Amino acid sequence: MKLTFLSHACYLLETSTHTIIIDPFLTGNPKAEIGAEDVTCDYVLVTHGHSDHIADAVEIAKRNNATIVSNYEVAMYCGKQGANTHPMHIGGQHEFPFGRVKLTIAHHGAGLDTEDGFICLGNATGILIFAEGKTVYDAGDTGLFLDMKLIGEMHPIDVAILPIGDNFTMGIDDAVKAVEFLKPKVVIPTHYGTWDLIDVDPNEFSEKVSGTGSDVEIMEVSQSYTI
Ligand code: NI
Ligand code: MN
């Protein structure tokens, strides 16, 4: 599989048969190198309903006739705007044509400021993707939690995508502890550097992870990694 970093927490995952975008946030994203209109995909995975994860989900899904996979509340919200959706919730898994998806807990919120006022969009989630014999864990936005140990034990992880930007999510030291809990083969730091508020040095993360047994892959925007 090919994983391409589109900036912030947005990734494109290409299997041999399907293309999946995760947390589409390109419009209004100062680091994005492509626009939402450039995305071709079959599925749109959304970890939680914050604008920096869901911004372009409906537009991309509708234009591609793709299906949005997210928690029930996000799915209903997107469905009302005319997108195809597949609602799930924490602990549940489902077999899709590209592979299996399981939602995990994430300690974080979810909500959007809309024309109709502020709406809450259920719990934030993490996403496990099991495809082509590999396991990818995207923690979404979250603080550190001990159940990461359980996630790593039950689902040996090839690639973990973990936020390190602090303020809204885990910072570097907590993310290093998360790596110790999850024991992924490879960890990709994310959700940093998009704005000054979350501008941390990924090399510091890399140095602190060395010795845990996990490799760190710091991705540049538009760079791809083969899983
Ligand atoms: Ni968030
Ligand atoms: Mn976020």
mmCIF file with all atom_site columns, C-alpha atoms and ligand atoms in Angstrom:
data_model
loop_
_atom_site.group_PDB
_atom_site.id
_atom_site.type_symbol
_atom_site.label_atom_id
_atom_site.label_alt_id
_atom_site.label_comp_id
_atom_site.label_asym_id
_atom_site.label_entity_id
_atom_site.label_seq_id
_atom_site.pdbx_PDB_ins_code
_atom_site.Cartn_x
_atom_site.Cartn_y
_atom_site.Cartn_z
_atom_site.occupancy
_atom_site.B_iso_or_equiv
_atom_site.pdbx_formal_charge
_atom_site.auth_seq_id
_atom_site.auth_comp_id
_atom_site.auth_asym_id
_atom_site.auth_atom_id
_atom_site.pdbx_PDB_model_num
ATOM   1   C  CA . MET A 1 1   ? 0.000   0.000  0.000  1.00 0.00 ? 1   MET A CA 1
ATOM   2   C  CA . LYS A 1 2   ? 1.051   3.561  -0.597 1.00 0.00 ? 2   LYS A CA 1
ATOM   3   C  CA . LEU A 1 3   ? 0.518   6.212  2.073  1.00 0.00 ? 3   LEU A CA 1
ATOM   4   C  CA . THR A 1 4   ? 0.872   9.830  0.969  1.00 0.00 ? 4   THR A CA 1
ATOM   5   C  CA . PHE A 1 5   ? 1.024   12.696 3.447  1.00 0.00 ? 5   PHE A CA 1
ATOM   6   C  CA . LEU A 1 6   ? -1.176  15.582 2.304  1.00 0.00 ? 6   LEU A CA 1
ATOM   7   C  CA . SER A 1 7   ? -0.298  17.752 5.363  1.00 0.00 ? 7   SER A CA 1
ATOM   8   C  CA . HIS A 1 8   ? -1.593  18.226 8.917  1.00 0.00 ? 8   HIS A CA 1
ATOM   9   C  CA . ALA A 1 9   ? -3.454  14.954 9.646  1.00 0.00 ? 9   ALA A CA 1
ATOM   10  C  CA . CYS A 1 10  ? -4.563  14.260 6.086  1.00 0.00 ? 10  CYS A CA 1
ATOM   11  C  CA . TYR A 1 11  ? -3.328  11.140 4.283  1.00 0.00 ? 11  TYR A CA 1
ATOM   12  C  CA . LEU A 1 12  ? -4.133  9.309  1.095  1.00 0.00 ? 12  LEU A CA 1
ATOM   13  C  CA . LEU A 1 13  ? -3.958  5.522  1.360  1.00 0.00 ? 13  LEU A CA 1
ATOM   14  C  CA . GLU A 1 14  ? -3.842  3.588  -1.889 1.00 0.00 ? 14  GLU A CA 1
ATOM   15  C  CA . THR A 1 15  ? -4.382  -0.154 -1.937 1.00 0.00 ? 15  THR A CA 1
ATOM   16  C  CA . SER A 1 16  ? -4.146  -2.197 -5.130 1.00 0.00 ? 16  SER A CA 1
ATOM   17  C  CA . THR A 1 17  ? -7.879  -1.667 -5.642 1.00 0.00 ? 17  THR A CA 1
ATOM   18  C  CA . HIS A 1 18  ? -9.055  1.405  -3.746 1.00 0.00 ? 18  HIS A CA 1
ATOM   19  C  CA . THR A 1 19  ? -8.047  4.908  -2.719 1.00 0.00 ? 19  THR A CA 1
ATOM   20  C  CA . ILE A 1 20  ? -8.943  6.194  0.718  1.00 0.00 ? 20  ILE A CA 1
ATOM   21  C  CA . ILE A 1 21  ? -8.483  9.723  2.029  1.00 0.00 ? 21  ILE A CA 1
ATOM   22  C  CA . ILE A 1 22  ? -8.178  10.168 5.780  1.00 0.00 ? 22  ILE A CA 1
ATOM   23  C  CA . ASP A 1 23  ? -9.179  13.411 7.535  1.00 0.00 ? 23  ASP A CA 1
ATOM   24  C  CA . PRO A 1 24  ? -9.459  15.610 4.431  1.00 0.00 ? 24  PRO A CA 1
ATOM   25  C  CA . PHE A 1 25  ? -8.398  19.143 5.310  1.00 0.00 ? 25  PHE A CA 1
ATOM   26  C  CA . LEU A 1 26  ? -7.006  20.925 2.268  1.00 0.00 ? 26  LEU A CA 1
ATOM   27  C  CA . THR A 1 27  ? -9.196  24.019 1.929  1.00 0.00 ? 27  THR A CA 1
ATOM   28  C  CA . GLY A 1 28  ? -7.847  26.676 4.296  1.00 0.00 ? 28  GLY A CA 1
ATOM   29  C  CA . ASN A 1 29  ? -4.856  24.532 5.170  1.00 0.00 ? 29  ASN A CA 1
ATOM   30  C  CA . PRO A 1 30  ? -1.691  26.656 4.935  1.00 0.00 ? 30  PRO A CA 1
ATOM   31  C  CA . LYS A 1 31  ? 0.527   23.605 4.312  1.00 0.00 ? 31  LYS A CA 1
ATOM   32  C  CA . ALA A 1 32  ? -1.559  21.800 1.696  1.00 0.00 ? 32  ALA A CA 1
ATOM   33  C  CA . GLU A 1 33  ? -0.010  21.468 -1.761 1.00 0.00 ? 33  GLU A CA 1
ATOM   34  C  CA . ILE A 1 34  ? -3.136  20.212 -3.523 1.00 0.00 ? 34  ILE A CA 1
ATOM   35  C  CA . GLY A 1 35  ? -6.746  21.273 -3.346 1.00 0.00 ? 35  GLY A CA 1
ATOM   36  C  CA . ALA A 1 36  ? -9.816  19.244 -2.443 1.00 0.00 ? 36  ALA A CA 1
ATOM   37  C  CA . GLU A 1 37  ? -10.756 19.329 -6.129 1.00 0.00 ? 37  GLU A CA 1
ATOM   38  C  CA . ASP A 1 38  ? -7.568  17.376 -6.947 1.00 0.00 ? 38  ASP A CA 1
ATOM   39  C  CA . VAL A 1 39  ? -8.532  14.370 -4.828 1.00 0.00 ? 39  VAL A CA 1
ATOM   40  C  CA . THR A 1 40  ? -9.803  11.179 -6.433 1.00 0.00 ? 40  THR A CA 1
ATOM   41  C  CA . CYS A 1 41  ? -10.906 8.483  -4.008 1.00 0.00 ? 41  CYS A CA 1
ATOM   42  C  CA . ASP A 1 42  ? -13.387 5.739  -3.149 1.00 0.00 ? 42  ASP A CA 1
ATOM   43  C  CA . TYR A 1 43  ? -13.662 6.258  0.611  1.00 0.00 ? 43  TYR A CA 1
ATOM   44  C  CA . VAL A 1 44  ? -13.304 9.167  3.016  1.00 0.00 ? 44  VAL A CA 1
ATOM   45  C  CA . LEU A 1 45  ? -12.352 8.260  6.594  1.00 0.00 ? 45  LEU A CA 1
ATOM   46  C  CA . VAL A 1 46  ? -12.945 10.918 9.244  1.00 0.00 ? 46  VAL A CA 1
ATOM   47  C  CA . THR A 1 47  ? -11.551 10.459 12.763 1.00 0.00 ? 47  THR A CA 1
ATOM   48  C  CA . HIS A 1 48  ? -13.665 13.258 14.247 1.00 0.00 ? 48  HIS A CA 1
ATOM   49  C  CA . GLY A 1 49  ? -15.747 16.285 13.458 1.00 0.00 ? 49  GLY A CA 1
ATOM   50  C  CA . HIS A 1 50  ? -13.299 19.123 13.872 1.00 0.00 ? 50  HIS A CA 1
ATOM   51  C  CA . SER A 1 51  ? -12.803 21.393 10.886 1.00 0.00 ? 51  SER A CA 1
ATOM   52  C  CA . ASP A 1 52  ? -9.128  20.464 10.479 1.00 0.00 ? 52  ASP A CA 1
ATOM   53  C  CA . HIS A 1 53  ? -10.199 16.832 9.864  1.00 0.00 ? 53  HIS A CA 1
ATOM   54  C  CA . ILE A 1 54  ? -13.606 17.025 8.184  1.00 0.00 ? 54  ILE A CA 1
ATOM   55  C  CA . ALA A 1 55  ? -13.330 20.268 6.181  1.00 0.00 ? 55  ALA A CA 1
ATOM   56  C  CA . ASP A 1 56  ? -13.464 18.800 2.672  1.00 0.00 ? 56  ASP A CA 1
ATOM   57  C  CA . ALA A 1 57  ? -15.109 15.464 3.454  1.00 0.00 ? 57  ALA A CA 1
ATOM   58  C  CA . VAL A 1 58  ? -18.535 16.185 1.987  1.00 0.00 ? 58  VAL A CA 1
ATOM   59  C  CA . GLU A 1 59  ? -17.243 17.915 -1.139 1.00 0.00 ? 59  GLU A CA 1
ATOM   60  C  CA . ILE A 1 60  ? -14.746 15.139 -1.898 1.00 0.00 ? 60  ILE A CA 1
ATOM   61  C  CA . ALA A 1 61  ? -17.241 12.372 -1.168 1.00 0.00 ? 61  ALA A CA 1
ATOM   62  C  CA . LYS A 1 62  ? -19.997 13.863 -3.323 1.00 0.00 ? 62  LYS A CA 1
ATOM   63  C  CA . ARG A 1 63  ? -17.756 14.650 -6.285 1.00 0.00 ? 63  ARG A CA 1
ATOM   64  C  CA . ASN A 1 64  ? -16.201 11.169 -6.237 1.00 0.00 ? 64  ASN A CA 1
ATOM   65  C  CA . ASN A 1 65  ? -19.378 9.324  -5.253 1.00 0.00 ? 65  ASN A CA 1
ATOM   66  C  CA . ALA A 1 66  ? -17.214 8.054  -2.386 1.00 0.00 ? 66  ALA A CA 1
ATOM   67  C  CA . THR A 1 67  ? -18.449 6.841  0.988  1.00 0.00 ? 67  THR A CA 1
ATOM   68  C  CA . ILE A 1 68  ? -17.668 8.686  4.218  1.00 0.00 ? 68  ILE A CA 1
ATOM   69  C  CA . VAL A 1 69  ? -16.803 6.313  7.076  1.00 0.00 ? 69  VAL A CA 1
ATOM   70  C  CA . SER A 1 70  ? -16.929 7.848  10.533 1.00 0.00 ? 70  SER A CA 1
ATOM   71  C  CA . ASN A 1 71  ? -18.796 7.768  13.807 1.00 0.00 ? 71  ASN A CA 1
ATOM   72  C  CA . TYR A 1 72  ? -22.596 7.878  13.726 1.00 0.00 ? 72  TYR A CA 1
ATOM   73  C  CA . GLU A 1 73  ? -22.888 11.602 14.450 1.00 0.00 ? 73  GLU A CA 1
ATOM   74  C  CA . VAL A 1 74  ? -20.412 12.654 11.760 1.00 0.00 ? 74  VAL A CA 1
ATOM   75  C  CA . ALA A 1 75  ? -22.037 10.241 9.300  1.00 0.00 ? 75  ALA A CA 1
ATOM   76  C  CA . MET A 1 76  ? -25.493 11.731 9.950  1.00 0.00 ? 76  MET A CA 1
ATOM   77  C  CA . TYR A 1 77  ? -24.147 15.263 9.602  1.00 0.00 ? 77  TYR A CA 1
ATOM   78  C  CA . CYS A 1 78  ? -22.486 14.450 6.264  1.00 0.00 ? 78  CYS A CA 1
ATOM   79  C  CA . GLY A 1 79  ? -25.412 12.372 5.066  1.00 0.00 ? 79  GLY A CA 1
ATOM   80  C  CA . LYS A 1 80  ? -27.770 15.317 5.539  1.00 0.00 ? 80  LYS A CA 1
ATOM   81  C  CA . GLN A 1 81  ? -25.572 17.226 3.090  1.00 0.00 ? 81  GLN A CA 1
ATOM   82  C  CA . GLY A 1 82  ? -26.005 14.547 0.470  1.00 0.00 ? 82  GLY A CA 1
ATOM   83  C  CA . ALA A 1 83  ? -22.903 12.400 0.931  1.00 0.00 ? 83  ALA A CA 1
ATOM   84  C  CA . ASN A 1 84  ? -22.916 8.594  0.983  1.00 0.00 ? 84  ASN A CA 1
ATOM   85  C  CA . THR A 1 85  ? -21.999 7.482  4.471  1.00 0.00 ? 85  THR A CA 1
ATOM   86  C  CA . HIS A 1 86  ? -21.262 4.390  6.497  1.00 0.00 ? 86  HIS A CA 1
ATOM   87  C  CA . PRO A 1 87  ? -21.773 5.088  10.207 1.00 0.00 ? 87  PRO A CA 1
ATOM   88  C  CA . MET A 1 88  ? -19.741 3.151  12.766 1.00 0.00 ? 88  MET A CA 1
ATOM   89  C  CA . HIS A 1 89  ? -18.790 3.640  16.363 1.00 0.00 ? 89  HIS A CA 1
ATOM   90  C  CA . ILE A 1 90  ? -16.050 2.963  18.884 1.00 0.00 ? 90  ILE A CA 1
ATOM   91  C  CA . GLY A 1 91  ? -15.178 -0.704 19.232 1.00 0.00 ? 91  GLY A CA 1
ATOM   92  C  CA . GLY A 1 92  ? -17.044 -1.647 16.076 1.00 0.00 ? 92  GLY A CA 1
ATOM   93  C  CA . GLN A 1 93  ? -15.451 -2.969 12.948 1.00 0.00 ? 93  GLN A CA 1
ATOM   94  C  CA . HIS A 1 94  ? -16.662 -3.495 9.418  1.00 0.00 ? 94  HIS A CA 1
ATOM   95  C  CA . GLU A 1 95  ? -15.314 -5.209 6.328  1.00 0.00 ? 95  GLU A CA 1
ATOM   96  C  CA . PHE A 1 96  ? -15.129 -2.831 3.375  1.00 0.00 ? 96  PHE A CA 1
ATOM   97  C  CA . PRO A 1 97  ? -14.053 -3.767 -0.175 1.00 0.00 ? 97  PRO A CA 1
ATOM   98  C  CA . PHE A 1 98  ? -10.549 -2.391 0.564  1.00 0.00 ? 98  PHE A CA 1
ATOM   99  C  CA . GLY A 1 99  ? -10.173 -3.979 4.010  1.00 0.00 ? 99  GLY A CA 1
ATOM   100 C  CA . ARG A 1 100 ? -11.437 -3.842 7.559  1.00 0.00 ? 100 ARG A CA 1
ATOM   101 C  CA . VAL A 1 101 ? -11.933 -0.695 9.621  1.00 0.00 ? 101 VAL A CA 1
ATOM   102 C  CA . LYS A 1 102 ? -12.233 -0.573 13.400 1.00 0.00 ? 102 LYS A CA 1
ATOM   103 C  CA . LEU A 1 103 ? -12.839 2.563  15.429 1.00 0.00 ? 103 LEU A CA 1
ATOM   104 C  CA . THR A 1 104 ? -10.995 3.060  18.708 1.00 0.00 ? 104 THR A CA 1
ATOM   105 C  CA . ILE A 1 105 ? -11.335 5.546  21.506 1.00 0.00 ? 105 ILE A CA 1
ATOM   106 C  CA . ALA A 1 106 ? -9.568  8.892  21.360 1.00 0.00 ? 106 ALA A CA 1
ATOM   107 C  CA . HIS A 1 107 ? -9.531  11.382 24.193 1.00 0.00 ? 107 HIS A CA 1
ATOM   108 C  CA . HIS A 1 108 ? -10.634 14.511 22.392 1.00 0.00 ? 108 HIS A CA 1
ATOM   109 C  CA . GLY A 1 109 ? -13.770 16.400 21.365 1.00 0.00 ? 109 GLY A CA 1
ATOM   110 C  CA . ALA A 1 110 ? -15.673 16.948 18.143 1.00 0.00 ? 110 ALA A CA 1
ATOM   111 C  CA . GLY A 1 111 ? -17.870 19.786 16.969 1.00 0.00 ? 111 GLY A CA 1
ATOM   112 C  CA . LEU A 1 112 ? -18.306 22.395 14.283 1.00 0.00 ? 112 LEU A CA 1
ATOM   113 C  CA . ASP A 1 113 ? -19.326 26.029 14.152 1.00 0.00 ? 113 ASP A CA 1
ATOM   114 C  CA . THR A 1 114 ? -21.998 26.006 11.425 1.00 0.00 ? 114 THR A CA 1
ATOM   115 C  CA . GLU A 1 115 ? -24.563 28.453 10.030 1.00 0.00 ? 115 GLU A CA 1
ATOM   116 C  CA . ASP A 1 116 ? -27.060 26.765 12.349 1.00 0.00 ? 116 ASP A CA 1
ATOM   117 C  CA . GLY A 1 117 ? -24.872 27.342 15.395 1.00 0.00 ? 117 GLY A CA 1
ATOM   118 C  CA . PHE A 1 118 ? -22.343 25.121 17.083 1.00 0.00 ? 118 PHE A CA 1
ATOM   119 C  CA . ILE A 1 119 ? -23.051 21.420 16.729 1.00 0.00 ? 119 ILE A CA 1
ATOM   120 C  CA . CYS A 1 120 ? -21.407 18.575 18.616 1.00 0.00 ? 120 CYS A CA 1
ATOM   121 C  CA . LEU A 1 121 ? -20.450 15.537 16.562 1.00 0.00 ? 121 LEU A CA 1
ATOM   122 C  CA . GLY A 1 122 ? -20.078 12.736 19.060 1.00 0.00 ? 122 GLY A CA 1
ATOM   123 C  CA . ASN A 1 123 ? -16.836 11.249 20.292 1.00 0.00 ? 123 ASN A CA 1
ATOM   124 C  CA . ALA A 1 124 ? -13.530 11.628 18.577 1.00 0.00 ? 124 ALA A CA 1
ATOM   125 C  CA . THR A 1 125 ? -12.085 8.306  17.408 1.00 0.00 ? 125 THR A CA 1
ATOM   126 C  CA . GLY A 1 126 ? -8.947  6.613  16.259 1.00 0.00 ? 126 GLY A CA 1
ATOM   127 C  CA . ILE A 1 127 ? -9.022  4.351  13.224 1.00 0.00 ? 127 ILE A CA 1
ATOM   128 C  CA . LEU A 1 128 ? -7.477  0.933  12.678 1.00 0.00 ? 128 LEU A CA 1
ATOM   129 C  CA . ILE A 1 129 ? -7.245  -0.134 9.041  1.00 0.00 ? 129 ILE A CA 1
ATOM   130 C  CA . PHE A 1 130 ? -6.491  -3.765 8.196  1.00 0.00 ? 130 PHE A CA 1
ATOM   131 C  CA . ALA A 1 131 ? -5.714  -4.093 4.502  1.00 0.00 ? 131 ALA A CA 1
ATOM   132 C  CA . GLU A 1 132 ? -3.459  -6.246 2.320  1.00 0.00 ? 132 GLU A CA 1
ATOM   133 C  CA . GLY A 1 133 ? -2.049  -8.015 5.369  1.00 0.00 ? 133 GLY A CA 1
ATOM   134 C  CA . LYS A 1 134 ? -0.963  -4.779 7.080  1.00 0.00 ? 134 LYS A CA 1
ATOM   135 C  CA . THR A 1 135 ? -2.333  -2.837 10.012 1.00 0.00 ? 135 THR A CA 1
ATOM   136 C  CA . VAL A 1 136 ? -2.374  0.940  10.136 1.00 0.00 ? 136 VAL A CA 1
ATOM   137 C  CA . TYR A 1 137 ? -3.438  2.806  13.271 1.00 0.00 ? 137 TYR A CA 1
ATOM   138 C  CA . ASP A 1 138 ? -4.328  6.463  12.934 1.00 0.00 ? 138 ASP A CA 1
ATOM   139 C  CA . ALA A 1 139 ? -4.803  7.731  16.483 1.00 0.00 ? 139 ALA A CA 1
ATOM   140 C  CA . GLY A 1 140 ? -6.637  10.836 15.286 1.00 0.00 ? 140 GLY A CA 1
ATOM   141 C  CA . ASP A 1 141 ? -6.463  13.725 17.724 1.00 0.00 ? 141 ASP A CA 1
ATOM   142 C  CA . THR A 1 142 ? -6.000  12.392 21.222 1.00 0.00 ? 142 THR A CA 1
ATOM   143 C  CA . GLY A 1 143 ? -4.254  12.657 24.508 1.00 0.00 ? 143 GLY A CA 1
ATOM   144 C  CA . LEU A 1 144 ? -2.216  9.732  25.735 1.00 0.00 ? 144 LEU A CA 1
ATOM   145 C  CA . PHE A 1 145 ? -4.253  6.815  27.080 1.00 0.00 ? 145 PHE A CA 1
ATOM   146 C  CA . LEU A 1 146 ? -3.254  3.521  28.655 1.00 0.00 ? 146 LEU A CA 1
ATOM   147 C  CA . ASP A 1 147 ? -5.579  1.493  26.371 1.00 0.00 ? 147 ASP A CA 1
ATOM   148 C  CA . MET A 1 148 ? -3.042  2.086  23.602 1.00 0.00 ? 148 MET A CA 1
ATOM   149 C  CA . LYS A 1 149 ? -1.267  -0.867 25.203 1.00 0.00 ? 149 LYS A CA 1
ATOM   150 C  CA . LEU A 1 150 ? -4.329  -3.015 24.521 1.00 0.00 ? 150 LEU A CA 1
ATOM   151 C  CA . ILE A 1 151 ? -4.643  -1.731 20.954 1.00 0.00 ? 151 ILE A CA 1
ATOM   152 C  CA . GLY A 1 152 ? -1.019  -2.693 20.308 1.00 0.00 ? 152 GLY A CA 1
ATOM   153 C  CA . GLU A 1 153 ? -1.399  -6.100 21.967 1.00 0.00 ? 153 GLU A CA 1
ATOM   154 C  CA . MET A 1 154 ? -4.563  -7.046 20.086 1.00 0.00 ? 154 MET A CA 1
ATOM   155 C  CA . HIS A 1 155 ? -3.557  -5.628 16.722 1.00 0.00 ? 155 HIS A CA 1
ATOM   156 C  CA . PRO A 1 156 ? 0.187   -5.724 15.940 1.00 0.00 ? 156 PRO A CA 1
ATOM   157 C  CA . ILE A 1 157 ? 0.684   -2.411 14.177 1.00 0.00 ? 157 ILE A CA 1
ATOM   158 C  CA . ASP A 1 158 ? 2.788   -1.885 11.071 1.00 0.00 ? 158 ASP A CA 1
ATOM   159 C  CA . VAL A 1 159 ? 2.335   1.869  10.898 1.00 0.00 ? 159 VAL A CA 1
ATOM   160 C  CA . ALA A 1 160 ? 1.045   4.179  13.624 1.00 0.00 ? 160 ALA A CA 1
ATOM   161 C  CA . ILE A 1 161 ? 0.158   7.782  12.823 1.00 0.00 ? 161 ILE A CA 1
ATOM   162 C  CA . LEU A 1 162 ? 0.378   9.779  16.057 1.00 0.00 ? 162 LEU A CA 1
ATOM   163 C  CA . PRO A 1 163 ? -0.186  13.464 16.800 1.00 0.00 ? 163 PRO A CA 1
ATOM   164 C  CA . ILE A 1 164 ? 2.780   15.217 18.426 1.00 0.00 ? 164 ILE A CA 1
ATOM   165 C  CA . GLY A 1 165 ? 1.890   18.921 18.124 1.00 0.00 ? 165 GLY A CA 1
ATOM   166 C  CA . ASP A 1 166 ? 0.794   19.454 21.745 1.00 0.00 ? 166 ASP A CA 1
ATOM   167 C  CA . ASN A 1 167 ? -1.845  21.972 22.908 1.00 0.00 ? 167 ASN A CA 1
ATOM   168 C  CA . PHE A 1 168 ? -4.796  20.138 21.257 1.00 0.00 ? 168 PHE A CA 1
ATOM   169 C  CA . THR A 1 169 ? -3.287  16.627 21.329 1.00 0.00 ? 169 THR A CA 1
ATOM   170 C  CA . MET A 1 170 ? -0.386  14.664 22.751 1.00 0.00 ? 170 MET A CA 1
ATOM   171 C  CA . GLY A 1 171 ? 2.907   16.503 22.732 1.00 0.00 ? 171 GLY A CA 1
ATOM   172 C  CA . ILE A 1 172 ? 6.231   14.853 22.002 1.00 0.00 ? 172 ILE A CA 1
ATOM   173 C  CA . ASP A 1 173 ? 6.867   13.195 25.376 1.00 0.00 ? 173 ASP A CA 1
ATOM   174 C  CA . ASP A 1 174 ? 3.374   11.736 25.636 1.00 0.00 ? 174 ASP A CA 1
ATOM   175 C  CA . ALA A 1 175 ? 3.588   10.554 22.017 1.00 0.00 ? 175 ALA A CA 1
ATOM   176 C  CA . VAL A 1 176 ? 6.867   8.767  22.839 1.00 0.00 ? 176 VAL A CA 1
ATOM   177 C  CA . LYS A 1 177 ? 5.045   6.986  25.673 1.00 0.00 ? 177 LYS A CA 1
ATOM   178 C  CA . ALA A 1 178 ? 2.300   6.110  23.178 1.00 0.00 ? 178 ALA A CA 1
ATOM   179 C  CA . VAL A 1 179 ? 4.923   4.484  20.955 1.00 0.00 ? 179 VAL A CA 1
ATOM   180 C  CA . GLU A 1 180 ? 6.106   2.407  23.940 1.00 0.00 ? 180 GLU A CA 1
ATOM   181 C  CA . PHE A 1 181 ? 2.492   1.275  24.507 1.00 0.00 ? 181 PHE A CA 1
ATOM   182 C  CA . LEU A 1 182 ? 1.615   0.584  20.854 1.00 0.00 ? 182 LEU A CA 1
ATOM   183 C  CA . LYS A 1 183 ? 4.934   -0.927 19.719 1.00 0.00 ? 183 LYS A CA 1
ATOM   184 C  CA . PRO A 1 184 ? 4.380   -0.149 16.029 1.00 0.00 ? 184 PRO A CA 1
ATOM   185 C  CA . LYS A 1 185 ? 7.015   -1.147 13.475 1.00 0.00 ? 185 LYS A CA 1
ATOM   186 C  CA . VAL A 1 186 ? 6.947   2.412  12.153 1.00 0.00 ? 186 VAL A CA 1
ATOM   187 C  CA . VAL A 1 187 ? 5.550   5.603  13.640 1.00 0.00 ? 187 VAL A CA 1
ATOM   188 C  CA . ILE A 1 188 ? 4.669   8.685  11.609 1.00 0.00 ? 188 ILE A CA 1
ATOM   189 C  CA . PRO A 1 189 ? 4.362   11.905 13.636 1.00 0.00 ? 189 PRO A CA 1
ATOM   190 C  CA . THR A 1 190 ? 1.539   14.203 12.551 1.00 0.00 ? 190 THR A CA 1
ATOM   191 C  CA . HIS A 1 191 ? -0.632  17.177 13.549 1.00 0.00 ? 191 HIS A CA 1
ATOM   192 C  CA . TYR A 1 192 ? 2.303   19.562 14.033 1.00 0.00 ? 192 TYR A CA 1
ATOM   193 C  CA . GLY A 1 193 ? 3.713   22.589 12.257 1.00 0.00 ? 193 GLY A CA 1
ATOM   194 C  CA . THR A 1 194 ? 0.490   23.569 10.522 1.00 0.00 ? 194 THR A CA 1
ATOM   195 C  CA . TRP A 1 195 ? 0.238   26.677 12.696 1.00 0.00 ? 195 TRP A CA 1
ATOM   196 C  CA . ASP A 1 196 ? 2.591   28.280 15.231 1.00 0.00 ? 196 ASP A CA 1
ATOM   197 C  CA . LEU A 1 197 ? 0.515   26.931 18.126 1.00 0.00 ? 197 LEU A CA 1
ATOM   198 C  CA . ILE A 1 198 ? 1.440   23.340 17.266 1.00 0.00 ? 198 ILE A CA 1
ATOM   199 C  CA . ASP A 1 199 ? 4.892   23.974 15.869 1.00 0.00 ? 199 ASP A CA 1
ATOM   200 C  CA . VAL A 1 200 ? 7.144   21.339 17.430 1.00 0.00 ? 200 VAL A CA 1
ATOM   201 C  CA . ASP A 1 201 ? 10.327  19.715 16.125 1.00 0.00 ? 201 ASP A CA 1
ATOM   202 C  CA . PRO A 1 202 ? 9.698   16.199 14.773 1.00 0.00 ? 202 PRO A CA 1
ATOM   203 C  CA . ASN A 1 203 ? 13.423  15.463 15.049 1.00 0.00 ? 203 ASN A CA 1
ATOM   204 C  CA . GLU A 1 204 ? 13.135  15.744 18.827 1.00 0.00 ? 204 GLU A CA 1
ATOM   205 C  CA . PHE A 1 205 ? 10.374  13.104 18.645 1.00 0.00 ? 205 PHE A CA 1
ATOM   206 C  CA . SER A 1 206 ? 12.576  10.976 16.434 1.00 0.00 ? 206 SER A CA 1
ATOM   207 C  CA . GLU A 1 207 ? 15.499  11.162 18.873 1.00 0.00 ? 207 GLU A CA 1
ATOM   208 C  CA . LYS A 1 208 ? 13.301  10.291 21.845 1.00 0.00 ? 208 LYS A CA 1
ATOM   209 C  CA . VAL A 1 209 ? 11.722  7.312  20.045 1.00 0.00 ? 209 VAL A CA 1
ATOM   210 C  CA . SER A 1 210 ? 15.097  5.840  19.114 1.00 0.00 ? 210 SER A CA 1
ATOM   211 C  CA . GLY A 1 211 ? 15.741  2.882  21.379 1.00 0.00 ? 211 GLY A CA 1
ATOM   212 C  CA . THR A 1 212 ? 12.062  1.929  21.690 1.00 0.00 ? 212 THR A CA 1
ATOM   213 C  CA . GLY A 1 213 ? 12.315  -0.533 18.794 1.00 0.00 ? 213 GLY A CA 1
ATOM   214 C  CA . SER A 1 214 ? 10.044  1.518  16.534 1.00 0.00 ? 214 SER A CA 1
ATOM   215 C  CA . ASP A 1 215 ? 11.296  3.398  13.493 1.00 0.00 ? 215 ASP A CA 1
ATOM   216 C  CA . VAL A 1 216 ? 10.215  6.987  12.880 1.00 0.00 ? 216 VAL A CA 1
ATOM   217 C  CA . GLU A 1 217 ? 9.233   8.200  9.433  1.00 0.00 ? 217 GLU A CA 1
ATOM   218 C  CA . ILE A 1 218 ? 9.050   11.991 9.249  1.00 0.00 ? 218 ILE A CA 1
ATOM   219 C  CA . MET A 1 219 ? 7.061   12.783 6.141  1.00 0.00 ? 219 MET A CA 1
ATOM   220 C  CA . GLU A 1 220 ? 7.260   15.885 3.997  1.00 0.00 ? 220 GLU A CA 1
ATOM   221 C  CA . VAL A 1 221 ? 4.051   17.149 2.443  1.00 0.00 ? 221 VAL A CA 1
ATOM   222 C  CA . SER A 1 222 ? 3.201   15.154 -0.714 1.00 0.00 ? 222 SER A CA 1
ATOM   223 C  CA . GLN A 1 223 ? 5.782   12.480 0.207  1.00 0.00 ? 223 GLN A CA 1
ATOM   224 C  CA . SER A 1 224 ? 4.708   8.829  -0.034 1.00 0.00 ? 224 SER A CA 1
ATOM   225 C  CA . TYR A 1 225 ? 5.644   5.845  2.097  1.00 0.00 ? 225 TYR A CA 1
ATOM   226 C  CA . THR A 1 226 ? 5.204   2.228  1.047  1.00 0.00 ? 226 THR A CA 1
ATOM   227 C  CA . ILE A 1 227 ? 3.598   0.049  3.711  1.00 0.00 ? 227 ILE A CA 1
HETATM 228 NI NI . NI  B 2 .   ? -9.502  17.792 16.724 1.00 0.00 ? 1   NI  B NI 1
HETATM 229 MN MN . MN  B 3 .   ? -7.030  18.447 14.847 1.00 0.00 ? 2   MN  B MN 1
#
